[in-house]
Amino acid sequence: MKSSEVDILIVPGWLDSGPGHWQTRWEKNLKTAQRIQQPDWKTPDRDAWVKSIVAAVEQTERPAILVAHSLGVIAVAYAAAQLPAGRVAGAFLVAPADVDNSTDWPENNGHKWPADNFGFAPVPTEPLGFPALVLAANDDPYCTQARAEAMAAAWGAKFVDVGQAGHIAEEHGFGPWPDGLLKFGKFLADLKS
């Protein structure tokens, strides 16, 4: 598949992706990309986030590709069972947030993740039902690589170790992420039309 043949749905995580984040750059530069807007980025509600993802997939005209980051990955895992059958061609899941082990997470732009996990715990462990690729760093403060690999295995996804890249976010030097775009292109190319 090519990016022109799919609807790319950008699924940011908690607090949204800022103007320099790779997701925002992809949204601007990939013609078929659009961001799934959530009703509240600061105090997310799991059910509302899932509803937004399902609604966005239902509105696509071409096969949907979900491009999720951090908490967005967990929201996609929750939404998977509710997505219209056959509408999602694949999911590119970057730096999943391990909400099951969030007590030591660092503050994010002055915001502290709450003990109740906004209802996102536990991490779903059912297969997603569509092709997926999980990409994670070996030094992510929000998820150990072992946990990211376990999530990928549970979801039936392939796993890619991106080395030392933190949370693969703007604050870790991933505004532009050319290697990620190459990996995304290969992921698309490997999907069956």
mmCIF file of C-alpha atoms in Angstrom:
data_model
loop_
_atom_site.group_PDB
_atom_site.id
_atom_site.type_symbol
_atom_site.label_atom_id
_atom_site.label_comp_id
_atom_site.label_asym_id
_atom_site.label_seq_id
_atom_site.Cartn_x
_atom_site.Cartn_y
_atom_site.Cartn_z
ATOM 1 C CA MET A 1 0.000 0.000 0.000
ATOM 2 C CA LYS A 2 0.984 3.620 -0.495
ATOM 3 C CA SER A 3 0.065 6.558 1.721
ATOM 4 C CA SER A 4 -2.131 7.905 -1.079
ATOM 5 C CA GLU A 5 -4.241 4.722 -0.941
ATOM 6 C CA VAL A 6 -5.133 4.929 2.754
ATOM 7 C CA ASP A 7 -6.587 7.336 5.300
ATOM 8 C CA ILE A 8 -3.912 7.937 7.933
ATOM 9 C CA LEU A 9 -5.370 8.653 11.353
ATOM 10 C CA ILE A 10 -2.945 10.261 13.810
ATOM 11 C CA VAL A 11 -3.681 9.230 17.411
ATOM 12 C CA PRO A 12 -1.649 11.337 19.873
ATOM 13 C CA GLY A 13 -1.207 10.467 23.509
ATOM 14 C CA TRP A 14 -1.817 12.299 26.758
ATOM 15 C CA LEU A 15 -1.526 16.102 26.394
ATOM 16 C CA ASP A 16 -1.599 15.818 22.563
ATOM 17 C CA SER A 17 1.421 16.123 20.267
ATOM 18 C CA GLY A 18 2.905 19.610 20.036
ATOM 19 C CA PRO A 19 3.709 21.591 16.887
ATOM 20 C CA GLY A 20 7.224 20.153 16.543
ATOM 21 C CA HIS A 21 6.327 16.519 17.321
ATOM 22 C CA TRP A 22 6.808 13.960 14.541
ATOM 23 C CA GLN A 23 3.065 13.172 14.554
ATOM 24 C CA THR A 24 2.214 16.811 13.866
ATOM 25 C CA ARG A 25 4.817 16.970 11.110
ATOM 26 C CA TRP A 26 3.420 13.803 9.521
ATOM 27 C CA GLU A 27 -0.096 15.194 9.738
ATOM 28 C CA LYS A 28 1.037 18.283 7.816
ATOM 29 C CA ASN A 29 3.178 16.454 5.258
ATOM 30 C CA LEU A 30 1.193 13.309 4.470
ATOM 31 C CA LYS A 31 -1.739 14.362 2.298
ATOM 32 C CA THR A 32 -4.138 11.693 3.556
ATOM 33 C CA ALA A 33 -3.320 12.210 7.250
ATOM 34 C CA GLN A 34 -5.591 13.761 9.847
ATOM 35 C CA ARG A 35 -5.447 13.955 13.637
ATOM 36 C CA ILE A 36 -8.136 12.329 15.728
ATOM 37 C CA GLN A 37 -9.235 15.067 18.107
ATOM 38 C CA GLN A 38 -10.051 14.101 21.664
ATOM 39 C CA PRO A 39 -12.513 15.957 23.916
ATOM 40 C CA ASP A 40 -9.914 16.412 26.666
ATOM 41 C CA TRP A 41 -6.164 15.999 26.256
ATOM 42 C CA LYS A 42 -5.252 16.805 29.895
ATOM 43 C CA THR A 43 -7.712 14.585 31.747
ATOM 44 C CA PRO A 44 -8.502 11.895 29.190
ATOM 45 C CA ASP A 45 -11.509 9.655 29.530
ATOM 46 C CA ARG A 46 -10.859 6.193 28.090
ATOM 47 C CA ASP A 47 -14.376 5.657 26.766
ATOM 48 C CA ALA A 48 -14.461 9.090 25.114
ATOM 49 C CA TRP A 49 -11.076 8.479 23.477
ATOM 50 C CA VAL A 50 -12.198 5.079 22.194
ATOM 51 C CA LYS A 51 -15.414 6.621 20.852
ATOM 52 C CA SER A 52 -13.400 9.259 18.956
ATOM 53 C CA ILE A 53 -11.175 6.596 17.386
ATOM 54 C CA VAL A 54 -14.130 4.441 16.350
ATOM 55 C CA ALA A 55 -15.959 7.447 14.868
ATOM 56 C CA ALA A 56 -12.883 8.528 12.901
ATOM 57 C CA VAL A 57 -12.404 5.033 11.445
ATOM 58 C CA GLU A 58 -16.095 4.854 10.518
ATOM 59 C CA GLN A 59 -15.731 8.113 8.554
ATOM 60 C CA THR A 60 -12.783 6.966 6.440
ATOM 61 C CA GLU A 61 -13.319 6.432 2.738
ATOM 62 C CA ARG A 62 -10.220 4.290 2.181
ATOM 63 C CA PRO A 63 -8.577 1.665 4.381
ATOM 64 C CA ALA A 64 -7.532 3.265 7.668
ATOM 65 C CA ILE A 65 -4.007 3.276 9.058
ATOM 66 C CA LEU A 66 -3.744 4.247 12.731
ATOM 67 C CA VAL A 67 -0.532 6.050 13.735
ATOM 68 C CA ALA A 68 -0.551 6.165 17.522
ATOM 69 C CA HIS A 69 1.903 7.417 20.128
ATOM 70 C CA SER A 70 2.109 6.772 23.876
ATOM 71 C CA LEU A 71 -1.357 6.731 25.504
ATOM 72 C CA GLY A 72 -2.809 6.811 21.987
ATOM 73 C CA VAL A 73 -1.418 3.288 21.533
ATOM 74 C CA ILE A 74 -3.318 2.077 24.590
ATOM 75 C CA ALA A 75 -6.480 3.823 23.365
ATOM 76 C CA VAL A 76 -6.142 2.015 20.017
ATOM 77 C CA ALA A 77 -5.792 -1.309 21.865
ATOM 78 C CA TYR A 78 -9.024 -0.556 23.741
ATOM 79 C CA ALA A 79 -10.788 0.551 20.543
ATOM 80 C CA ALA A 80 -9.699 -2.460 18.454
ATOM 81 C CA ALA A 81 -12.652 -4.688 19.342
ATOM 82 C CA GLN A 82 -15.133 -1.914 18.496
ATOM 83 C CA LEU A 83 -13.656 -0.913 15.140
ATOM 84 C CA PRO A 84 -15.668 -1.792 12.026
ATOM 85 C CA ALA A 85 -14.456 -5.129 10.635
ATOM 86 C CA GLY A 86 -12.089 -4.773 7.713
ATOM 87 C CA ARG A 87 -11.798 -0.971 7.905
ATOM 88 C CA VAL A 88 -8.366 -0.815 9.585
ATOM 89 C CA ALA A 89 -5.569 -1.957 7.281
ATOM 90 C CA GLY A 90 -2.914 -1.566 9.963
ATOM 91 C CA ALA A 91 -1.585 0.262 13.005
ATOM 92 C CA PHE A 92 1.824 1.875 13.508
ATOM 93 C CA LEU A 93 2.143 1.984 17.308
ATOM 94 C CA VAL A 94 4.971 4.072 18.733
ATOM 95 C CA ALA A 95 6.228 4.137 22.343
ATOM 96 C CA PRO A 96 3.261 2.540 24.137
ATOM 97 C CA ALA A 97 2.603 3.982 27.596
ATOM 98 C CA ASP A 98 2.724 1.270 30.250
ATOM 99 C CA VAL A 99 -0.233 2.434 32.333
ATOM 100 C CA ASP A 100 0.059 -0.711 34.468
ATOM 101 C CA ASN A 101 3.388 0.553 35.832
ATOM 102 C CA SER A 102 2.951 4.323 35.877
ATOM 103 C CA THR A 103 3.908 5.212 39.462
ATOM 104 C CA ASP A 104 7.435 6.252 38.469
ATOM 105 C CA TRP A 105 6.558 8.182 35.349
ATOM 106 C CA PRO A 106 8.225 11.606 35.158
ATOM 107 C CA GLU A 107 6.180 14.787 35.047
ATOM 108 C CA ASN A 108 5.137 15.812 31.547
ATOM 109 C CA ASN A 109 5.170 19.580 30.973
ATOM 110 C CA GLY A 110 4.264 20.112 34.632
ATOM 111 C CA HIS A 111 1.534 17.459 34.634
ATOM 112 C CA LYS A 112 1.695 14.366 36.853
ATOM 113 C CA TRP A 113 -0.015 11.164 35.753
ATOM 114 C CA PRO A 114 -2.648 10.184 38.357
ATOM 115 C CA ALA A 115 -2.800 6.908 40.268
ATOM 116 C CA ASP A 116 -6.215 6.093 38.758
ATOM 117 C CA ASN A 117 -4.664 6.090 35.258
ATOM 118 C CA PHE A 118 -7.734 7.931 33.925
ATOM 119 C CA GLY A 119 -9.283 4.468 33.491
ATOM 120 C CA PHE A 120 -6.702 3.299 30.935
ATOM 121 C CA ALA A 121 -5.327 0.456 33.098
ATOM 122 C CA PRO A 122 -4.989 -2.409 32.673
ATOM 123 C CA VAL A 123 -3.339 -2.538 29.264
ATOM 124 C CA PRO A 124 -5.572 -4.628 26.975
ATOM 125 C CA THR A 125 -4.063 -7.993 26.044
ATOM 126 C CA GLU A 126 -6.417 -9.180 23.306
ATOM 127 C CA PRO A 127 -5.169 -9.462 19.693
ATOM 128 C CA LEU A 128 -5.904 -6.303 17.702
ATOM 129 C CA GLY A 129 -7.341 -8.108 14.702
ATOM 130 C CA PHE A 130 -5.319 -6.165 12.106
ATOM 131 C CA PRO A 131 -1.618 -5.927 11.203
ATOM 132 C CA ALA A 132 0.370 -3.782 13.598
ATOM 133 C CA LEU A 133 3.924 -2.728 14.308
ATOM 134 C CA VAL A 134 5.040 -1.666 17.799
ATOM 135 C CA LEU A 135 8.153 0.501 17.959
ATOM 136 C CA ALA A 136 9.828 1.160 21.310
ATOM 137 C CA ALA A 137 13.110 2.437 22.708
ATOM 138 C CA ASN A 138 15.248 0.654 25.269
ATOM 139 C CA ASP A 139 15.368 3.749 27.505
ATOM 140 C CA ASP A 140 11.736 4.926 27.488
ATOM 141 C CA PRO A 141 10.795 6.333 30.918
ATOM 142 C CA TYR A 142 7.129 5.474 30.285
ATOM 143 C CA CYS A 143 7.560 1.810 29.313
ATOM 144 C CA THR A 144 10.340 -0.747 29.541
ATOM 145 C CA GLN A 145 11.242 -2.431 26.320
ATOM 146 C CA ALA A 146 10.332 -5.820 27.802
ATOM 147 C CA ARG A 147 6.803 -4.548 28.503
ATOM 148 C CA ALA A 148 6.514 -3.064 25.002
ATOM 149 C CA GLU A 149 7.568 -6.408 23.515
ATOM 150 C CA ALA A 150 5.003 -8.208 25.703
ATOM 151 C CA MET A 151 2.269 -5.824 24.516
ATOM 152 C CA ALA A 152 3.243 -6.409 20.891
ATOM 153 C CA ALA A 153 3.128 -10.172 21.400
ATOM 154 C CA ALA A 154 -0.293 -10.027 23.088
ATOM 155 C CA TRP A 155 -1.681 -7.812 20.327
ATOM 156 C CA GLY A 156 -0.308 -10.030 17.545
ATOM 157 C CA ALA A 157 1.956 -7.197 16.383
ATOM 158 C CA LYS A 158 5.516 -7.189 15.128
ATOM 159 C CA PHE A 159 8.093 -5.421 17.303
ATOM 160 C CA VAL A 160 10.920 -3.034 16.396
ATOM 161 C CA ASP A 161 13.645 -1.897 18.807
ATOM 162 C CA VAL A 162 14.523 1.712 17.959
ATOM 163 C CA GLY A 163 17.507 1.826 20.328
ATOM 164 C CA GLN A 164 18.059 4.738 22.685
ATOM 165 C CA ALA A 165 15.283 7.126 21.769
ATOM 166 C CA GLY A 166 13.503 7.857 25.057
ATOM 167 C CA HIS A 167 9.767 8.242 24.533
ATOM 168 C CA ILE A 168 10.255 8.966 20.825
ATOM 169 C CA ALA A 169 8.858 12.429 21.342
ATOM 170 C CA GLU A 170 9.902 15.998 20.665
ATOM 171 C CA GLU A 171 11.598 16.400 24.065
ATOM 172 C CA HIS A 172 13.785 13.390 23.239
ATOM 173 C CA GLY A 173 14.876 14.846 19.902
ATOM 174 C CA PHE A 174 12.106 13.356 17.776
ATOM 175 C CA GLY A 175 10.489 16.341 16.157
ATOM 176 C CA PRO A 176 11.628 15.289 12.729
ATOM 177 C CA TRP A 177 11.896 11.517 12.722
ATOM 178 C CA PRO A 178 13.159 10.545 9.254
ATOM 179 C CA ASP A 179 13.963 6.974 10.314
ATOM 180 C CA GLY A 180 10.414 6.613 11.610
ATOM 181 C CA LEU A 181 9.017 7.828 8.303
ATOM 182 C CA LEU A 182 11.137 5.233 6.492
ATOM 183 C CA LYS A 183 9.863 2.528 8.851
ATOM 184 C CA PHE A 184 6.303 3.727 8.276
ATOM 185 C CA GLY A 185 6.779 3.577 4.497
ATOM 186 C CA LYS A 186 8.073 0.010 4.757
ATOM 187 C CA PHE A 187 5.166 -0.912 7.052
ATOM 188 C CA LEU A 188 2.716 0.398 4.442
ATOM 189 C CA ALA A 189 4.540 -1.330 1.605
ATOM 190 C CA ASP A 190 4.343 -4.660 3.451
ATOM 191 C CA LEU A 191 0.561 -4.422 3.882
ATOM 192 C CA LYS A 192 -1.606 -6.229 1.370
ATOM 193 C CA SER A 193 -3.687 -3.980 -0.830
#
